[in-house]
Coordinates of C-alpha atoms in Angstrom, one line a residue:
X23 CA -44.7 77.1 -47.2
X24 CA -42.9 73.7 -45.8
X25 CA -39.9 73.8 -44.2
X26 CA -37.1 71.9 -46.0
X27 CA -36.7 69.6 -43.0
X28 CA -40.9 68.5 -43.9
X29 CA -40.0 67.6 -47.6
X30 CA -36.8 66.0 -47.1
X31 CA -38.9 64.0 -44.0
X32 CA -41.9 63.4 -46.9
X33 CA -39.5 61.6 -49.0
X34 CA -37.5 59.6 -46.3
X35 CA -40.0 58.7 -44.3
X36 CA -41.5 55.0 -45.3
X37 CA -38.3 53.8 -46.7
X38 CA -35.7 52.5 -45.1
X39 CA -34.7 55.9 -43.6
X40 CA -31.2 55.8 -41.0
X41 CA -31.4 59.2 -39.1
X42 CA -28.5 60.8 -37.6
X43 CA -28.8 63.2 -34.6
X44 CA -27.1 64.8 -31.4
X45 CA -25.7 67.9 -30.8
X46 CA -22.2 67.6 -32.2
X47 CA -20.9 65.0 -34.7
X48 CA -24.2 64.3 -37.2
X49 CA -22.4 65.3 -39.8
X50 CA -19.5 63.4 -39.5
X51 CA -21.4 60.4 -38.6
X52 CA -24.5 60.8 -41.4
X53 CA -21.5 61.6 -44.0
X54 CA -19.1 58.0 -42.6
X55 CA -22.5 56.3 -42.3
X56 CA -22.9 57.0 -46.2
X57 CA -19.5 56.2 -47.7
X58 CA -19.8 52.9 -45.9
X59 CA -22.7 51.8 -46.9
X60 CA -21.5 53.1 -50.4
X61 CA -18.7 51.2 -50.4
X62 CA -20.6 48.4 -49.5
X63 CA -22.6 48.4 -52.1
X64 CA -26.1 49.4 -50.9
X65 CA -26.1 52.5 -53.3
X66 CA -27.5 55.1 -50.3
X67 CA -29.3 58.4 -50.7
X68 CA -27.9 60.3 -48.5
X69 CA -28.5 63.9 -47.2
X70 CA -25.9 65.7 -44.9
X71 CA -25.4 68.9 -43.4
X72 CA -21.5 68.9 -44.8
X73 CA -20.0 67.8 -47.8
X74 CA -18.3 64.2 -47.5
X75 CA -14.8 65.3 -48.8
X76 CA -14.1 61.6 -50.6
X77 CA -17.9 63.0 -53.1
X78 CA -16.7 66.8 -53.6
X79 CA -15.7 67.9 -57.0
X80 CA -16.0 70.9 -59.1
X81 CA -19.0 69.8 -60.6
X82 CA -20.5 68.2 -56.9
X83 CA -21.6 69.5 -54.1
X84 CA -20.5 66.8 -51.7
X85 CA -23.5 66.8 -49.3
X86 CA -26.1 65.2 -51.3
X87 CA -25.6 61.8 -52.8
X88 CA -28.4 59.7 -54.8
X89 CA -29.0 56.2 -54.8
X90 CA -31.4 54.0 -56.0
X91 CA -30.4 51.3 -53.1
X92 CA -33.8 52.2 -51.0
X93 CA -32.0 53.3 -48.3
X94 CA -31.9 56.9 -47.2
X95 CA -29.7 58.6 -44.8
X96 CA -30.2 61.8 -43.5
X97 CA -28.6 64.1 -41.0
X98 CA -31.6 65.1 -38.4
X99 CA -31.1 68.5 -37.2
X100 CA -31.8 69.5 -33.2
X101 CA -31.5 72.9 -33.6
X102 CA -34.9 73.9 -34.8
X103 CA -36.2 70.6 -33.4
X104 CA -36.8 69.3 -37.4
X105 CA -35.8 66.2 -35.9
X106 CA -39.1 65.5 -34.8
X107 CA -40.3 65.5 -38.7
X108 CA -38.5 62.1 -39.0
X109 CA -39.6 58.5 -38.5
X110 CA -36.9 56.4 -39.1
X111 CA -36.7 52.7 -39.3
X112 CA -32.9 52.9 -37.2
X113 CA -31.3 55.7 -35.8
X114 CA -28.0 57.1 -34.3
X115 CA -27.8 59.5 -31.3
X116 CA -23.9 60.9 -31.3
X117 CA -24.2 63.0 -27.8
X118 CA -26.1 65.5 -26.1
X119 CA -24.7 68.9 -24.4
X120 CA -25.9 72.7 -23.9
X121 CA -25.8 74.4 -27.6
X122 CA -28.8 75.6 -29.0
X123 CA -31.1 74.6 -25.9
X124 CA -30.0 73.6 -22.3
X125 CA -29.2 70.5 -21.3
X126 CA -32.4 69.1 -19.8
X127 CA -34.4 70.4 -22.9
X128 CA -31.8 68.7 -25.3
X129 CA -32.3 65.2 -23.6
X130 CA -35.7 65.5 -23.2
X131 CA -35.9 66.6 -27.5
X132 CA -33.4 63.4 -27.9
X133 CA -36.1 61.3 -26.2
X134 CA -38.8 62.1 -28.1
X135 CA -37.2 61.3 -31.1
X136 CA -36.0 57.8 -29.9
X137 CA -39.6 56.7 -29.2
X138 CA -40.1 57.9 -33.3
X139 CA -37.7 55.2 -34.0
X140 CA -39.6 52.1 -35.3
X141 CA -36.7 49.4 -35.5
X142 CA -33.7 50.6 -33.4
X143 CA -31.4 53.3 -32.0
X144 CA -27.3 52.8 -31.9
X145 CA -27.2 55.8 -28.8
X146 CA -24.1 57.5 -27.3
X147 CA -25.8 58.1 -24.4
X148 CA -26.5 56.3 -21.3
X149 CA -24.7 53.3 -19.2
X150 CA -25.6 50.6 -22.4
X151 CA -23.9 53.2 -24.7
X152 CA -21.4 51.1 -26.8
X153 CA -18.9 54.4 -25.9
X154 CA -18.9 53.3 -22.4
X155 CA -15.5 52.4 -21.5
X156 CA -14.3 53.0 -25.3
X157 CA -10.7 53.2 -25.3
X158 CA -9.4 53.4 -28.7
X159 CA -5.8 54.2 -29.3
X160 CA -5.2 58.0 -30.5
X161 CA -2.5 59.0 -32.9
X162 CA -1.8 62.2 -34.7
X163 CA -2.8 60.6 -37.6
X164 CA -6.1 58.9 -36.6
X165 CA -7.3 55.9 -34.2
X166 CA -7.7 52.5 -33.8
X167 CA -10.0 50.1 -31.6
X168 CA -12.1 47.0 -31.4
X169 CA -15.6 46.5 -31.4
X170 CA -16.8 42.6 -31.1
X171 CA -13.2 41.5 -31.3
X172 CA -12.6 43.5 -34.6
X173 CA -10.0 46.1 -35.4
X174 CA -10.9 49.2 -37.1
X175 CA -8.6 52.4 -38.3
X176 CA -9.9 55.8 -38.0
X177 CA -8.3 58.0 -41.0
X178 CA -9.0 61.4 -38.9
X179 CA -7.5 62.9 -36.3
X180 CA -9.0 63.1 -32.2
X181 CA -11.2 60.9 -29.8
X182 CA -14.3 62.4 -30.9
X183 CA -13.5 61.1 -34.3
X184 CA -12.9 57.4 -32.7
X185 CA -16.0 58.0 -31.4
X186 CA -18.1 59.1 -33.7
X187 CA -16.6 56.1 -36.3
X188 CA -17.7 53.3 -33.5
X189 CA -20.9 54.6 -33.5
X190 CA -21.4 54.2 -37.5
X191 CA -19.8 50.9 -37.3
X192 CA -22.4 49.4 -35.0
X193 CA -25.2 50.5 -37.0
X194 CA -23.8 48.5 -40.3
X195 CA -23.1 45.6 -38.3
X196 CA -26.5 45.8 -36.6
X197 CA -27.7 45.7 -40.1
X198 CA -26.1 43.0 -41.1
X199 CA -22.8 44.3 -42.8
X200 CA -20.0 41.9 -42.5
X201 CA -16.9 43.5 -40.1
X202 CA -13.9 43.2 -42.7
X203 CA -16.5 44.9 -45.1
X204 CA -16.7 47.6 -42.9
X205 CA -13.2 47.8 -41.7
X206 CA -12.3 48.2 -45.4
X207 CA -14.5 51.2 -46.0
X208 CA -13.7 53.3 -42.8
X209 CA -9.9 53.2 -44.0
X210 CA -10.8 55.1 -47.3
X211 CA -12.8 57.9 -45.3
X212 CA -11.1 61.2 -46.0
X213 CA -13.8 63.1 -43.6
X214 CA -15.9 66.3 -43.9
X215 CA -15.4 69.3 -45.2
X216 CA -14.4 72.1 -42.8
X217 CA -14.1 69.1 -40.2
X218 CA -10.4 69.5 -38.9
X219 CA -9.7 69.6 -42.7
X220 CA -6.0 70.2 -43.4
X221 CA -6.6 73.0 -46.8
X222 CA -2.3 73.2 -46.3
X223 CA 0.6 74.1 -45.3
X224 CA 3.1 77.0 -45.2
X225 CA 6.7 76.6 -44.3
X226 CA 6.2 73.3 -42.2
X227 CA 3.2 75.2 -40.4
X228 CA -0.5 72.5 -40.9
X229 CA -3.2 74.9 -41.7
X230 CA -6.5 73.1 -40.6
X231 CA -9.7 74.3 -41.0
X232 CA -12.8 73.2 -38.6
X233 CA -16.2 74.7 -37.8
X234 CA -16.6 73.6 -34.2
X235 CA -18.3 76.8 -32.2
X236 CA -19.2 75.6 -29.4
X237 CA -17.4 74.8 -26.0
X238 CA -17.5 70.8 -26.5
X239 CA -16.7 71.0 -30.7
X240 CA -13.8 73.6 -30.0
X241 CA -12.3 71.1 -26.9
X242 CA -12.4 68.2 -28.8
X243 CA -10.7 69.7 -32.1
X244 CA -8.0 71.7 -29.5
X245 CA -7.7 68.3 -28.1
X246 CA -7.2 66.4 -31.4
X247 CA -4.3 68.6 -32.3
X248 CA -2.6 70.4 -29.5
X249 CA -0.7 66.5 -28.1
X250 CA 0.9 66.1 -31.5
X251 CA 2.0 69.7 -32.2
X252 CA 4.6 71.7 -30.7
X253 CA 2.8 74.7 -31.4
X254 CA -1.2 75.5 -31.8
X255 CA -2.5 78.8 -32.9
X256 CA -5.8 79.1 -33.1
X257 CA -8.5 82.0 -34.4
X258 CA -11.9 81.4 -33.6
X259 CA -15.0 82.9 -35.0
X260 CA -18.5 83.1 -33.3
X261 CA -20.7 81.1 -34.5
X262 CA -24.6 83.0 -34.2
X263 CA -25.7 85.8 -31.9
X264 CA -27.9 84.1 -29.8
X265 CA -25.3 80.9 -29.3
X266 CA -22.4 83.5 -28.5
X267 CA -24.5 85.2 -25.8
X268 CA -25.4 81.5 -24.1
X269 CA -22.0 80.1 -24.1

C-alpha cells in the first residue's frame, strides 16, 4: 500500500514541483504561495494541508486546486518525514523548532531535504535567511514591509504572518514574477482556514478560531492578538497524545 505522501510525490515529482516545509507555517505559506501564483496567471496545482479560505465553497474543498499551468505546489509534511518523498525543482523552509521530533533531529531532517532540492531553496533559517533583521510594521489588521525596495501588505493578523508572506514573496520573485504583480495578489489573500480565522462575533466579543498546538504556533497567535485587544480569552485543546506528553 503507498502512502499518500508517495503518490502525491509520483505525480509532482519531474514537473515543476515548489515544496513547502518547516515545522509551523507550510500551510499558510503552500496555500499564499498558490493564490499568488493563481492570481498571476500561472494556473498552479496545488496541494495543501488547509483549505485556502479565498477557494472554499460548498461545493469545494479549499485544499486542493488543479491547474493545467505545469506547476505544482505541495505542502511537504515533517511529521512522518514524507518530506523526504519529494524532489522539487525550488523549495521553501518556513522554520524549524521541537514538535514532533527534537530540535537537532528536525534540522538535521530539514537538511536532508535541502540537498533534494535541484534548483533552489528560499530558507528561514540561518544568518542568509531573508527573515534576518525583518522588521515589518504590525497592525491589528495585518502588516506591511519591504523586500528589494518594494512595499507589500499583509491581509492577516501577527509577525509570523509577515513572516511567512516574505517568504512566499521571494520565491515568485526568484522566479521571475514581477513585484507590483505580486504586491497585488498578497492584498486579496483572505488566509487559511482555522488559521486565526475570525468565524464571528457576539456582542462586540471577535470569536477567532486557529489550530496552533504547539508552544511556538500558540505564542505567535497569543501574540498576534493579545496587543490589539483589551481582553483575550483563550481555550486550548491538545493536539495528539504523544505531542501533549513532549511539550
Amino acid at each position: 500500500v503507498l502512502h499518500r505522501a508517495e503518490v502525491l510525490a509520483d505525480m509532482a515529482n519531474g514537473k515543476r514541483c515548489l515544496a513547502v516545509t518547516g515545522t509551523c507555517g507550510k500551510s499558510t505559506v503552500t496555500g499564499m504561495l498558490g493564490w499568488l501564483l493563481e492570481q498571476m496567471g500561472s494556473d498552479p496545482t496545488v496541494v495543501n494541508g488547509a483549505p485556502v479560505v479565498n477557494w472554499m465553497s460548498e461545493d469545494r474543498l479549499g485544499s486542493v486546486r488543479w491547474g493545467n499551468g505545469g506547476i505544482w505546489v505541495v505542502e511537504a509534511d515533517e511529521s512522518d518525514r514524507s518530506l523526504l518523498k519529494f524532489r522539487p525543482e525550488w523549495a521553501i523552509i518556513t522554520n524549524a523548532s521541537a514538535d514532533h521530533f527534537g530540535i537537532k533531529e528536525t534540522l538535521a531532517l530539514f537538511r536532508q531535504f535541502e540537498e533534494q532540492v535541484t534548483v533552489g531553496t528560499v530558507s528561514g533559517l540561518g544568518p542568509d535567511s531573508p527573515l534576518a533583521g525583518f522588521n515589518p510594521s504590525v497592525d491589528g489588521a495585518g502588516s506591511d514591509f519591504l523586500l528589494e525596495g518594494n512595499s507589500y501588505r499583509v491581509p492577516l493578523p501577527g509577525l509570523h504572518n509577515a513572516e511567512n508572506a516574505l517568504l512566499a514573496v521571494a520565491l515568485c520573485r526568484r522566479l521571475g514574477y514581477m513585484a507590483e504583480a505580486v504586491r497585488i495578489a498578497l492584498a486579496g489573500f483572505r488566509g487559511i482556514h482555522r488559521r486565526l480565522e475570525r468565524v464571528g462575533e457576539v456582542r462586540g466579543i471577535a470569536v477567532v478560531d486557529d489550530y496552533a498546538h504547539n508552544p511556538a504556533k500558540i505564542r505567535a497567535s497569543w501574540a498576534a492578538l493579545a496587543p490589539f485587544h483589551r481582553h483575550v480569552h483563550a481555550v486550548w485543546r491538545p493536539h495528539g497524545y504523544g505531542p501533549l506528553r513532549n511539550m
